[in-house]
mmCIF file of C-alpha atoms in Angstrom:
data_model
loop_
_atom_site.group_PDB
_atom_site.id
_atom_site.type_symbol
_atom_site.label_atom_id
_atom_site.label_comp_id
_atom_site.label_asym_id
_atom_site.label_seq_id
_atom_site.Cartn_x
_atom_site.Cartn_y
_atom_site.Cartn_z
ATOM 1 C CA UNK J 17 -139.968 18.875 -18.419
ATOM 2 C CA UNK J 18 -141.537 18.111 -21.107
ATOM 3 C CA UNK J 19 -139.780 14.993 -22.073
ATOM 4 C CA UNK J 20 -140.159 13.452 -25.790
ATOM 5 C CA UNK J 21 -142.663 11.358 -27.095
ATOM 6 C CA UNK J 22 -142.093 8.109 -28.780
ATOM 7 C CA UNK J 23 -144.819 6.952 -31.317
ATOM 8 C CA UNK J 24 -143.742 2.546 -32.008
ATOM 9 C CA UNK J 25 -145.781 0.519 -35.308
ATOM 10 C CA UNK J 26 -146.394 -2.556 -34.189
ATOM 11 C CA UNK J 27 -148.308 -3.796 -31.036
ATOM 12 C CA UNK J 28 -146.300 -7.233 -30.467
ATOM 13 C CA UNK J 29 -144.335 -8.249 -27.792
ATOM 14 C CA UNK J 30 -141.077 -6.148 -28.881
ATOM 15 C CA UNK J 31 -143.187 -3.052 -28.774
ATOM 16 C CA UNK J 32 -144.267 -4.028 -24.882
ATOM 17 C CA UNK J 33 -140.649 -4.761 -24.127
ATOM 18 C CA UNK J 34 -139.812 -1.621 -25.622
ATOM 19 C CA UNK J 35 -142.381 0.239 -23.704
ATOM 20 C CA UNK J 36 -141.245 -1.044 -20.285
ATOM 21 C CA UNK J 37 -137.879 0.176 -20.978
ATOM 22 C CA UNK J 38 -138.481 4.132 -21.502
ATOM 23 C CA UNK J 39 -140.841 3.968 -18.507
ATOM 24 C CA UNK J 40 -138.495 4.469 -15.655
ATOM 25 C CA UNK J 41 -136.717 7.130 -18.302
ATOM 26 C CA UNK J 42 -139.629 8.936 -17.993
ATOM 27 C CA UNK J 43 -140.631 9.026 -22.426
ATOM 28 C CA UNK J 44 -144.067 8.645 -23.122
ATOM 29 C CA UNK J 45 -145.442 5.869 -25.094
ATOM 30 C CA UNK J 46 -147.719 6.681 -27.956
ATOM 31 C CA UNK J 47 -148.740 2.682 -29.799
ATOM 32 C CA UNK J 48 -150.210 1.902 -33.528
ATOM 33 C CA UNK J 49 -151.451 -1.705 -32.786
ATOM 34 C CA UNK J 50 -153.833 -3.939 -34.903
ATOM 35 C CA UNK J 51 -155.764 -4.939 -32.154
ATOM 36 C CA UNK J 52 -156.514 -3.292 -28.148
ATOM 37 C CA UNK J 53 -155.638 -7.233 -27.620
ATOM 38 C CA UNK J 54 -152.075 -6.617 -28.384
ATOM 39 C CA UNK J 55 -149.534 -7.715 -27.024
ATOM 40 C CA UNK J 56 -147.899 -3.622 -26.049
ATOM 41 C CA UNK J 57 -151.935 -1.943 -26.683
ATOM 42 C CA UNK J 58 -152.839 -4.626 -23.199
ATOM 43 C CA UNK J 59 -149.876 -1.810 -21.427
ATOM 44 C CA UNK J 60 -149.878 1.044 -23.135
ATOM 45 C CA UNK J 61 -151.790 3.764 -22.438
ATOM 46 C CA UNK J 62 -151.868 5.712 -25.213
ATOM 47 C CA UNK J 63 -152.708 3.527 -28.394
ATOM 48 C CA UNK J 64 -154.072 3.933 -31.848
ATOM 49 C CA UNK J 65 -156.036 0.478 -33.092
ATOM 50 C CA UNK J 66 -155.093 1.290 -37.282
ATOM 51 C CA UNK J 67 -153.867 -0.340 -39.685
ATOM 52 C CA UNK J 68 -150.035 0.337 -40.964
ATOM 53 C CA UNK J 69 -150.595 -0.486 -44.522
ATOM 54 C CA UNK J 70 -152.709 2.764 -44.754
ATOM 55 C CA UNK J 71 -150.705 5.844 -45.311
ATOM 56 C CA UNK J 72 -153.849 7.824 -43.690
ATOM 57 C CA UNK J 73 -153.431 6.424 -40.667
ATOM 58 C CA UNK J 74 -149.912 6.754 -40.020
ATOM 59 C CA UNK J 75 -150.258 10.508 -40.434
ATOM 60 C CA UNK J 76 -152.469 10.824 -38.025
ATOM 61 C CA UNK J 77 -150.982 8.087 -35.666
ATOM 62 C CA UNK J 78 -147.385 10.694 -36.336
ATOM 63 C CA UNK J 79 -149.401 13.528 -34.981
ATOM 64 C CA UNK J 80 -147.401 14.423 -30.937
ATOM 65 C CA UNK J 81 -144.561 12.149 -32.341
ATOM 66 C CA UNK J 82 -141.288 13.411 -31.563
ATOM 67 C CA UNK J 83 -139.649 10.648 -32.960
ATOM 68 C CA UNK J 84 -141.575 7.461 -34.900
ATOM 69 C CA UNK J 85 -139.880 3.738 -34.307
ATOM 70 C CA UNK J 86 -141.074 -0.488 -35.073
ATOM 71 C CA UNK J 87 -141.639 -3.713 -33.891
ATOM 72 C CA UNK J 88 -141.617 -5.363 -37.111
ATOM 73 C CA UNK J 89 -139.896 -3.938 -40.936
ATOM 74 C CA UNK J 90 -143.369 -4.488 -43.207
ATOM 75 C CA UNK J 91 -144.623 -0.681 -43.351
ATOM 76 C CA UNK J 92 -144.109 0.042 -46.673
ATOM 77 C CA UNK J 93 -140.962 1.717 -48.093
ATOM 78 C CA UNK J 94 -143.131 4.407 -49.956
ATOM 79 C CA UNK J 95 -145.338 5.507 -46.406
ATOM 80 C CA UNK J 96 -142.131 6.091 -45.197
ATOM 81 C CA UNK J 97 -141.018 9.032 -47.406
ATOM 82 C CA UNK J 98 -144.442 10.529 -46.804
ATOM 83 C CA UNK J 99 -144.011 10.630 -43.835
ATOM 84 C CA UNK J 100 -140.136 11.967 -43.825
ATOM 85 C CA UNK J 101 -141.735 14.603 -46.290
ATOM 86 C CA UNK J 102 -144.038 15.909 -44.105
ATOM 87 C CA UNK J 103 -141.258 16.049 -41.660
ATOM 88 C CA UNK J 104 -141.937 13.624 -39.275
ATOM 89 C CA UNK J 105 -138.906 12.112 -37.734
ATOM 90 C CA UNK J 106 -138.529 8.225 -38.900
ATOM 91 C CA UNK J 107 -135.663 6.007 -37.396
ATOM 92 C CA UNK J 108 -134.846 3.539 -38.717
ATOM 93 C CA UNK J 109 -135.545 5.547 -42.345
ATOM 94 C CA UNK J 110 -136.580 4.214 -44.979
ATOM 95 C CA UNK J 111 -133.760 3.954 -46.950
ATOM 96 C CA UNK J 112 -132.289 1.682 -43.453
ATOM 97 C CA UNK J 113 -135.259 -0.132 -43.801
ATOM 98 C CA UNK J 114 -135.922 -0.908 -46.806
ATOM 99 C CA UNK J 115 -132.794 -3.570 -46.475
ATOM 100 C CA UNK J 116 -134.879 -5.344 -43.763
ATOM 101 C CA UNK J 117 -137.558 -4.888 -45.823
ATOM 102 C CA UNK J 118 -136.166 -6.725 -49.129
ATOM 103 C CA UNK J 119 -133.673 -9.493 -49.024
ATOM 104 C CA UNK J 120 -132.668 -8.638 -52.046
ATOM 105 C CA UNK J 121 -132.179 -4.717 -52.221
ATOM 106 C CA UNK J 122 -130.263 -6.334 -48.502
ATOM 107 C CA UNK J 123 -127.710 -8.873 -49.961
ATOM 108 C CA UNK J 124 -126.992 -6.318 -53.144
ATOM 109 C CA UNK J 125 -125.890 -3.640 -50.595
ATOM 110 C CA UNK J 126 -123.890 -6.492 -48.370
ATOM 111 C CA UNK J 127 -121.980 -7.775 -50.809
ATOM 112 C CA UNK J 128 -121.582 -4.084 -52.814
ATOM 113 C CA UNK J 129 -119.961 -3.151 -48.918
ATOM 114 C CA UNK J 130 -117.525 -6.205 -48.497
ATOM 115 C CA UNK J 131 -119.943 -8.573 -46.100
ATOM 116 C CA UNK J 132 -119.193 -12.100 -46.921
ATOM 117 C CA UNK J 133 -122.569 -13.586 -47.489
ATOM 118 C CA UNK J 134 -123.363 -17.220 -49.423
ATOM 119 C CA UNK J 135 -123.859 -17.047 -52.949
ATOM 120 C CA UNK J 136 -127.296 -15.958 -54.014
ATOM 121 C CA UNK J 137 -129.183 -14.093 -56.824
ATOM 122 C CA UNK J 138 -132.726 -13.459 -57.755
ATOM 123 C CA UNK J 139 -133.953 -16.400 -59.697
ATOM 124 C CA UNK J 140 -137.148 -16.665 -62.026
ATOM 125 C CA UNK J 141 -138.165 -19.795 -62.362
ATOM 126 C CA UNK J 142 -138.370 -23.906 -60.810
ATOM 127 C CA UNK J 143 -135.405 -24.365 -63.983
ATOM 128 C CA UNK J 144 -133.374 -20.953 -63.523
ATOM 129 C CA UNK J 145 -132.775 -22.606 -59.696
ATOM 130 C CA UNK J 146 -131.403 -25.521 -60.950
ATOM 131 C CA UNK J 147 -129.040 -23.116 -63.240
ATOM 132 C CA UNK J 148 -128.550 -20.891 -60.463
ATOM 133 C CA UNK J 149 -127.733 -24.479 -58.774
ATOM 134 C CA UNK J 150 -125.015 -25.684 -61.059
ATOM 135 C CA UNK J 151 -123.382 -22.174 -60.895
ATOM 136 C CA UNK J 152 -123.042 -22.781 -56.806
ATOM 137 C CA UNK J 153 -121.771 -26.434 -57.597
ATOM 138 C CA UNK J 154 -118.800 -25.465 -59.755
ATOM 139 C CA UNK J 155 -117.783 -22.368 -57.871
ATOM 140 C CA UNK J 156 -117.616 -24.355 -54.797
ATOM 141 C CA UNK J 157 -115.282 -26.801 -57.644
ATOM 142 C CA UNK J 158 -113.628 -24.237 -59.012
ATOM 143 C CA UNK J 159 -112.738 -22.998 -55.122
ATOM 144 C CA UNK J 160 -111.838 -26.504 -54.466
ATOM 145 C CA UNK J 161 -113.995 -27.011 -52.243
ATOM 146 C CA UNK J 162 -113.600 -24.141 -50.200
ATOM 147 C CA UNK J 163 -117.205 -22.753 -50.520
ATOM 148 C CA UNK J 164 -119.482 -21.889 -47.590
ATOM 149 C CA UNK J 165 -121.521 -25.062 -48.402
ATOM 150 C CA UNK J 166 -122.302 -26.307 -52.012
ATOM 151 C CA UNK J 167 -121.074 -29.416 -54.017
ATOM 152 C CA UNK J 168 -118.767 -31.286 -51.005
ATOM 153 C CA UNK J 169 -121.815 -30.983 -48.424
ATOM 154 C CA UNK J 170 -124.224 -32.892 -51.052
ATOM 155 C CA UNK J 171 -122.213 -35.387 -52.286
ATOM 156 C CA UNK J 172 -122.263 -36.319 -48.570
ATOM 157 C CA UNK J 173 -125.818 -36.446 -48.573
ATOM 158 C CA UNK J 174 -125.970 -38.507 -50.816
ATOM 159 C CA UNK J 175 -127.978 -35.505 -53.158
ATOM 160 C CA UNK J 176 -126.730 -33.799 -56.603
ATOM 161 C CA UNK J 177 -124.100 -31.303 -56.650
ATOM 162 C CA UNK J 178 -125.763 -27.642 -56.099
ATOM 163 C CA UNK J 179 -128.761 -29.032 -53.997
ATOM 164 C CA UNK J 180 -130.038 -28.445 -51.375
ATOM 165 C CA UNK J 181 -131.016 -24.293 -52.320
ATOM 166 C CA UNK J 182 -132.460 -22.330 -50.250
ATOM 167 C CA UNK J 183 -135.053 -20.172 -51.263
ATOM 168 C CA UNK J 184 -137.036 -17.070 -50.013
ATOM 169 C CA UNK J 185 -139.754 -14.930 -50.991
ATOM 170 C CA UNK J 186 -137.267 -10.645 -50.797
ATOM 171 C CA UNK J 187 -140.606 -9.703 -48.676
ATOM 172 C CA UNK J 188 -142.413 -10.683 -46.085
ATOM 173 C CA UNK J 189 -140.506 -13.368 -44.727
ATOM 174 C CA UNK J 190 -140.125 -14.361 -40.761
ATOM 175 C CA UNK J 191 -139.706 -17.031 -37.743
ATOM 176 C CA UNK J 192 -139.301 -19.717 -41.061
ATOM 177 C CA UNK J 193 -141.775 -18.699 -42.808
ATOM 178 C CA UNK J 194 -141.787 -17.345 -46.793
ATOM 179 C CA UNK J 195 -138.261 -19.793 -46.919
ATOM 180 C CA UNK J 196 -138.234 -22.946 -48.346
ATOM 181 C CA UNK J 197 -134.846 -26.069 -48.548
ATOM 182 C CA UNK J 198 -135.302 -27.224 -51.920
ATOM 183 C CA UNK J 199 -134.104 -30.227 -53.398
ATOM 184 C CA UNK J 200 -134.777 -30.544 -56.655
ATOM 185 C CA UNK J 201 -136.508 -28.995 -59.622
ATOM 186 C CA UNK J 202 -139.580 -30.070 -59.343
ATOM 187 C CA UNK J 203 -139.808 -28.880 -55.106
ATOM 188 C CA UNK J 204 -138.416 -25.533 -56.601
ATOM 189 C CA UNK J 205 -141.772 -24.183 -57.804
ATOM 190 C CA UNK J 206 -143.539 -23.928 -54.337
ATOM 191 C CA UNK J 207 -142.409 -20.662 -54.045
ATOM 192 C CA UNK J 208 -143.250 -18.892 -57.462
ATOM 193 C CA UNK J 209 -146.566 -19.725 -56.232
ATOM 194 C CA UNK J 210 -146.955 -16.173 -54.146
ATOM 195 C CA UNK J 211 -146.466 -14.267 -57.479
ATOM 196 C CA UNK J 212 -143.015 -12.243 -55.619
ATOM 197 C CA UNK J 213 -139.572 -12.347 -56.572
ATOM 198 C CA UNK J 214 -138.047 -15.040 -55.406
ATOM 199 C CA UNK J 215 -133.725 -14.802 -53.914
ATOM 200 C CA UNK J 216 -131.913 -18.358 -54.202
ATOM 201 C CA UNK J 217 -128.873 -19.190 -51.416
ATOM 202 C CA UNK J 218 -126.436 -21.523 -51.040
ATOM 203 C CA UNK J 219 -127.517 -23.562 -48.300
ATOM 204 C CA UNK J 220 -124.126 -23.617 -45.742
ATOM 205 C CA UNK J 221 -122.859 -25.934 -43.652
ATOM 206 C CA UNK J 222 -122.609 -24.242 -41.004
ATOM 207 C CA UNK J 223 -121.883 -25.244 -37.418
ATOM 208 C CA UNK J 224 -123.098 -22.842 -35.162
ATOM 209 C CA UNK J 225 -125.729 -19.685 -35.281
ATOM 210 C CA UNK J 226 -124.663 -16.497 -34.164
ATOM 211 C CA UNK J 227 -126.353 -12.499 -33.556
ATOM 212 C CA UNK J 228 -124.261 -9.842 -33.348
ATOM 213 C CA UNK J 229 -126.314 -7.125 -32.171
ATOM 214 C CA UNK J 230 -125.267 -3.244 -32.054
ATOM 215 C CA UNK J 231 -127.244 0.238 -31.306
ATOM 216 C CA UNK J 232 -126.461 3.424 -33.441
ATOM 217 C CA UNK J 233 -127.918 6.862 -32.552
ATOM 218 C CA UNK J 234 -127.726 9.921 -35.194
ATOM 219 C CA UNK J 235 -125.082 11.172 -34.488
ATOM 220 C CA UNK J 236 -122.888 8.277 -35.417
ATOM 221 C CA UNK J 237 -122.210 6.792 -31.334
ATOM 222 C CA UNK J 238 -122.800 2.865 -31.279
ATOM 223 C CA UNK J 239 -122.466 0.230 -29.194
ATOM 224 C CA UNK J 240 -121.764 -3.721 -28.711
ATOM 225 C CA UNK J 241 -123.068 -5.938 -27.289
ATOM 226 C CA UNK J 242 -121.373 -9.878 -26.694
ATOM 227 C CA UNK J 243 -121.452 -11.770 -29.375
ATOM 228 C CA UNK J 244 -123.280 -14.609 -28.501
ATOM 229 C CA UNK J 245 -125.080 -17.721 -30.179
ATOM 230 C CA UNK J 246 -128.478 -18.724 -31.332
ATOM 231 C CA UNK J 247 -129.907 -22.122 -31.519
ATOM 232 C CA UNK J 248 -133.546 -22.743 -33.282
ATOM 233 C CA UNK J 249 -135.855 -25.543 -33.647
ATOM 234 C CA UNK J 250 -137.590 -25.360 -36.791
ATOM 235 C CA UNK J 251 -136.849 -22.044 -37.676
ATOM 236 C CA UNK J 252 -137.590 -20.758 -34.841
ATOM 237 C CA UNK J 253 -134.969 -18.836 -31.818
ATOM 238 C CA UNK J 254 -135.166 -21.450 -28.671
ATOM 239 C CA UNK J 255 -132.211 -20.633 -26.870
ATOM 240 C CA UNK J 256 -130.035 -17.775 -26.049
ATOM 241 C CA UNK J 257 -126.365 -18.450 -25.554
ATOM 242 C CA UNK J 258 -124.525 -15.546 -23.815
ATOM 243 C CA UNK J 259 -121.551 -14.967 -24.413
ATOM 244 C CA UNK J 260 -121.307 -17.063 -27.875
ATOM 245 C CA UNK J 261 -119.310 -20.132 -25.963
ATOM 246 C CA UNK J 262 -115.531 -21.018 -27.403
ATOM 247 C CA UNK J 263 -115.964 -18.291 -29.946
ATOM 248 C CA UNK J 264 -112.850 -17.246 -30.208
ATOM 249 C CA UNK J 265 -111.851 -13.747 -29.496
ATOM 250 C CA UNK J 266 -110.735 -12.803 -32.707
ATOM 251 C CA UNK J 267 -113.863 -14.006 -34.229
ATOM 252 C CA UNK J 268 -115.973 -13.001 -31.857
ATOM 253 C CA UNK J 269 -114.336 -8.860 -32.833
ATOM 254 C CA UNK J 270 -115.104 -9.609 -36.575
ATOM 255 C CA UNK J 271 -118.911 -10.150 -36.012
ATOM 256 C CA UNK J 272 -119.266 -7.676 -34.058
ATOM 257 C CA UNK J 273 -116.780 -5.045 -36.290
ATOM 258 C CA UNK J 274 -119.175 -6.065 -39.583
ATOM 259 C CA UNK J 275 -122.845 -5.373 -37.295
ATOM 260 C CA UNK J 276 -121.116 -1.732 -36.688
ATOM 261 C CA UNK J 277 -119.970 -1.676 -40.152
ATOM 262 C CA UNK J 278 -123.229 -1.927 -41.672
ATOM 263 C CA UNK J 279 -124.938 0.009 -39.349
ATOM 264 C CA UNK J 280 -123.211 2.371 -40.585
ATOM 265 C CA UNK J 281 -122.633 1.923 -44.520
ATOM 266 C CA UNK J 282 -126.736 1.676 -44.185
ATOM 267 C CA UNK J 283 -127.064 4.748 -41.780
ATOM 268 C CA UNK J 284 -129.017 2.296 -38.794
ATOM 269 C CA UNK J 285 -130.408 4.307 -36.175
ATOM 270 C CA UNK J 286 -131.725 2.667 -33.538
ATOM 271 C CA UNK J 287 -130.994 -1.566 -33.014
ATOM 272 C CA UNK J 288 -129.738 -3.509 -35.421
ATOM 273 C CA UNK J 289 -128.919 -7.286 -35.190
ATOM 274 C CA UNK J 290 -128.080 -9.481 -37.358
ATOM 275 C CA UNK J 291 -127.312 -12.384 -38.019
ATOM 276 C CA UNK J 292 -125.152 -15.304 -38.777
ATOM 277 C CA UNK J 293 -123.833 -18.801 -39.824
ATOM 278 C CA UNK J 294 -120.684 -19.955 -38.545
ATOM 279 C CA UNK J 295 -119.324 -22.018 -40.685
ATOM 280 C CA UNK J 296 -116.489 -25.234 -39.751
ATOM 281 C CA UNK J 297 -113.548 -23.232 -41.102
ATOM 282 C CA UNK J 298 -113.866 -20.274 -39.420
ATOM 283 C CA UNK J 299 -115.479 -17.771 -41.210
ATOM 284 C CA UNK J 300 -118.813 -15.608 -40.858
ATOM 285 C CA UNK J 301 -121.328 -15.011 -42.900
ATOM 286 C CA UNK J 302 -124.274 -12.669 -42.520
ATOM 287 C CA UNK J 303 -127.892 -14.559 -43.017
ATOM 288 C CA UNK J 304 -130.254 -12.024 -42.322
ATOM 289 C CA UNK J 305 -130.645 -8.377 -40.932
ATOM 290 C CA UNK J 306 -133.267 -6.655 -38.205
ATOM 291 C CA UNK J 307 -133.298 -2.994 -37.995
ATOM 292 C CA UNK J 308 -135.445 -3.040 -34.288
ATOM 293 C CA UNK J 309 -134.970 -5.494 -30.774
ATOM 294 C CA UNK J 310 -134.318 -8.527 -31.868
ATOM 295 C CA UNK J 311 -134.662 -12.592 -30.145
ATOM 296 C CA UNK J 312 -131.235 -12.762 -29.922
ATOM 297 C CA UNK J 313 -131.480 -9.299 -27.755
ATOM 298 C CA UNK J 314 -133.500 -10.638 -24.841
ATOM 299 C CA UNK J 315 -130.473 -11.840 -22.182
ATOM 300 C CA UNK J 316 -129.803 -8.310 -22.042
ATOM 301 C CA UNK J 317 -133.192 -7.893 -19.809
ATOM 302 C CA UNK J 318 -131.144 -9.465 -16.972
ATOM 303 C CA UNK J 319 -127.599 -10.412 -17.595
ATOM 304 C CA UNK J 320 -126.730 -6.720 -19.960
ATOM 305 C CA UNK J 321 -126.091 -3.108 -18.159
ATOM 306 C CA UNK J 322 -128.018 -1.782 -20.296
ATOM 307 C CA UNK J 323 -130.895 -3.568 -22.317
ATOM 308 C CA UNK J 324 -131.530 -3.304 -26.067
ATOM 309 C CA UNK J 325 -135.015 -2.017 -25.550
ATOM 310 C CA UNK J 326 -132.996 0.902 -23.436
ATOM 311 C CA UNK J 327 -130.598 1.813 -25.796
ATOM 312 C CA UNK J 328 -133.297 2.040 -28.484
ATOM 313 C CA UNK J 329 -134.773 4.332 -26.221
ATOM 314 C CA UNK J 330 -132.335 5.877 -26.182
ATOM 315 C CA UNK J 331 -131.100 5.680 -29.910
ATOM 316 C CA UNK J 332 -134.036 6.611 -31.793
ATOM 317 C CA UNK J 333 -133.750 10.402 -29.126
ATOM 318 C CA UNK J 334 -130.806 10.806 -30.023
ATOM 319 C CA UNK J 335 -129.725 10.225 -26.474
ATOM 320 C CA UNK J 336 -126.089 9.168 -25.143
ATOM 321 C CA UNK J 337 -125.969 5.360 -25.226
ATOM 322 C CA UNK J 338 -125.779 3.302 -22.589
ATOM 323 C CA UNK J 339 -123.322 0.302 -21.126
ATOM 324 C CA UNK J 340 -123.813 -3.153 -23.167
ATOM 325 C CA UNK J 341 -121.459 -4.620 -21.011
ATOM 326 C CA UNK J 342 -122.607 -8.550 -19.277
ATOM 327 C CA UNK J 343 -123.226 -7.938 -15.750
ATOM 328 C CA UNK J 344 -122.353 -11.781 -15.167
ATOM 329 C CA UNK J 345 -120.026 -14.835 -16.210
ATOM 330 C CA UNK J 346 -123.488 -16.586 -18.540
ATOM 331 C CA UNK J 347 -126.987 -15.276 -18.917
ATOM 332 C CA UNK J 348 -129.142 -17.837 -20.474
ATOM 333 C CA UNK J 349 -132.741 -17.039 -22.576
ATOM 334 C CA UNK J 350 -135.054 -19.756 -23.661
ATOM 335 C CA UNK J 351 -137.938 -18.533 -25.485
ATOM 336 C CA UNK J 352 -141.942 -19.620 -23.801
ATOM 337 C CA UNK J 353 -143.704 -22.036 -27.027
ATOM 338 C CA UNK J 354 -147.338 -22.630 -26.667
ATOM 339 C CA UNK J 355 -148.501 -26.121 -25.644
ATOM 340 C CA UNK J 356 -151.051 -28.318 -25.416
ATOM 341 C CA UNK J 357 -150.933 -26.893 -21.453
ATOM 342 C CA UNK J 358 -152.890 -23.298 -21.299
ATOM 343 C CA UNK J 359 -152.824 -22.693 -18.356
ATOM 344 C CA UNK J 360 -148.855 -20.871 -18.075
ATOM 345 C CA UNK J 361 -149.857 -18.651 -14.503
ATOM 346 C CA UNK J 362 -149.920 -21.716 -12.810
ATOM 347 C CA UNK J 363 -146.125 -23.133 -13.256
ATOM 348 C CA UNK J 364 -144.286 -19.591 -11.963
ATOM 349 C CA UNK J 365 -145.540 -21.667 -8.313
ATOM 350 C CA UNK J 366 -143.027 -24.287 -9.479
ATOM 351 C CA UNK J 367 -140.546 -21.678 -10.789
ATOM 352 C CA UNK J 368 -140.260 -19.406 -8.900
ATOM 353 C CA UNK J 369 -140.263 -21.425 -5.680
ATOM 354 C CA UNK J 370 -137.641 -24.332 -6.798
ATOM 355 C CA UNK J 371 -135.666 -20.580 -8.706
ATOM 356 C CA UNK J 372 -136.014 -17.586 -7.048
ATOM 357 C CA UNK J 373 -132.823 -15.768 -9.628
ATOM 358 C CA UNK J 374 -134.947 -16.438 -12.562
ATOM 359 C CA UNK J 375 -136.368 -13.873 -14.890
ATOM 360 C CA UNK J 376 -139.695 -14.455 -16.465
ATOM 361 C CA UNK J 377 -141.085 -12.809 -19.170
ATOM 362 C CA UNK J 378 -144.605 -12.979 -20.921
ATOM 363 C CA UNK J 379 -145.853 -11.471 -23.801
ATOM 364 C CA UNK J 380 -149.594 -11.590 -22.407
ATOM 365 C CA UNK J 381 -150.825 -13.619 -25.773
ATOM 366 C CA UNK J 382 -153.581 -16.790 -25.910
ATOM 367 C CA UNK J 383 -151.077 -19.996 -26.159
ATOM 368 C CA UNK J 384 -151.397 -21.786 -29.260
ATOM 369 C CA UNK J 385 -149.008 -24.553 -29.989
ATOM 370 C CA UNK J 386 -145.219 -23.535 -31.026
ATOM 371 C CA UNK J 387 -146.134 -19.933 -30.669
ATOM 372 C CA UNK J 388 -143.804 -17.854 -28.554
ATOM 373 C CA UNK J 389 -145.526 -15.932 -26.036
ATOM 374 C CA UNK J 390 -142.623 -15.421 -23.449
ATOM 375 C CA UNK J 391 -138.840 -15.963 -22.122
ATOM 376 C CA UNK J 392 -137.481 -16.921 -19.170
ATOM 377 C CA UNK J 393 -133.276 -15.501 -18.807
ATOM 378 C CA UNK J 394 -130.992 -17.757 -16.440
ATOM 379 C CA UNK J 395 -128.191 -15.755 -15.932
ATOM 380 C CA UNK J 396 -124.978 -17.885 -13.183
ATOM 381 C CA UNK J 397 -121.131 -18.917 -13.800
ATOM 382 C CA UNK J 398 -121.900 -22.476 -14.451
ATOM 383 C CA UNK J 399 -122.854 -22.655 -17.780
ATOM 384 C CA UNK J 400 -124.670 -25.671 -17.777
ATOM 385 C CA UNK J 401 -126.311 -24.669 -14.712
ATOM 386 C CA UNK J 402 -127.375 -22.109 -16.208
ATOM 387 C CA UNK J 403 -128.476 -23.576 -19.311
ATOM 388 C CA UNK J 404 -130.740 -26.262 -17.178
ATOM 389 C CA UNK J 405 -132.691 -23.950 -15.703
ATOM 390 C CA UNK J 406 -133.293 -21.851 -18.391
ATOM 391 C CA UNK J 407 -134.258 -24.721 -20.471
ATOM 392 C CA UNK J 408 -136.410 -26.170 -17.569
ATOM 393 C CA UNK J 409 -137.982 -23.016 -16.069
ATOM 394 C CA UNK J 410 -138.827 -22.886 -20.195
ATOM 395 C CA UNK J 411 -140.379 -27.239 -20.774
ATOM 396 C CA UNK J 412 -142.204 -26.217 -17.389
ATOM 397 C CA UNK J 413 -144.821 -23.542 -18.258
ATOM 398 C CA UNK J 414 -144.772 -24.732 -21.723
ATOM 399 C CA UNK J 415 -146.375 -27.915 -19.385
ATOM 400 C CA UNK J 416 -143.294 -30.115 -22.195
ATOM 401 C CA UNK J 417 -141.880 -31.463 -18.668
ATOM 402 C CA UNK J 418 -144.616 -31.313 -15.532
ATOM 403 C CA UNK J 419 -141.120 -31.435 -12.795
#
């Protein structure tokens, strides 16, 4: 029996965990990594070290692969089209991935298919940002302050109507990078220094952030995981609660419907994470898209019947998708961030002895302050207890607490 070869571009922790999920299925794995020290390169047998931005490197890497997929969205679109022209199977394909590459394209397409988003447009310079702020303030007033951010919120903050504005570089941002919250025209100058297009968005008055994770196969089968709450600290995901506590059945269903609609309309094959804002008036707005396994889905490794990583592999190989239902009432994922205590292995003794049900997932990265170096999953029937266990383990491994 010949098992397929999955080629994954990118050697980070997502590739590492996707490879792990493929081992029980007998799926062969080939990796294109920036360096031999990358997270996945430490565990995958067949590693090609090279630059994903070089087309000839990609072509050589694709030889012998049944399908190419990704642990990041940064491969140039024109290179992906060239691979497809060569007959290489690329999933998700460039027509879908462009919406994860380019925030301007993403916003325009989502608006066209009726997906609720923050007010937005591409801006040319700081003066144009000021004009956008004025437009959003005027729109909010016309709607009777019923907008998702805008004038009412800024009055409460003591700022000018329409400010602050969120500015994003249309390409390349992640984990808070490439994103600015500006309060006037002077502050708006910095994002334009990079010389790339800038997207302006209203600053949404949200109550919390949610994520809807779905997986879609080439023939259209799709599954939806429970909607989760994602708790951010300094622009980085710190904790995920599955399912999102207190979320109404109607709003949860709407979030899943939106994610499934986006996957279908954009032709996504594989895992799609849709990051969402829940507003004070009971609506949800799409914030970001990721067409790969995602931090908000790490809980599925231990809390779902089929993990996001296993289902991503099933999807890109056009295998029947696995059951996405949760195994237990609550699962909490807490990211382990690097701190001033580099020897995290020493902390295992305490964490494992204290909580034998704790699941630790480390990425093989050097410990640097603020860097994601792993995560922990806890689960059970009492949410407060499950959250406390996850936080304690993540904080102890980082060195924030010592008992």
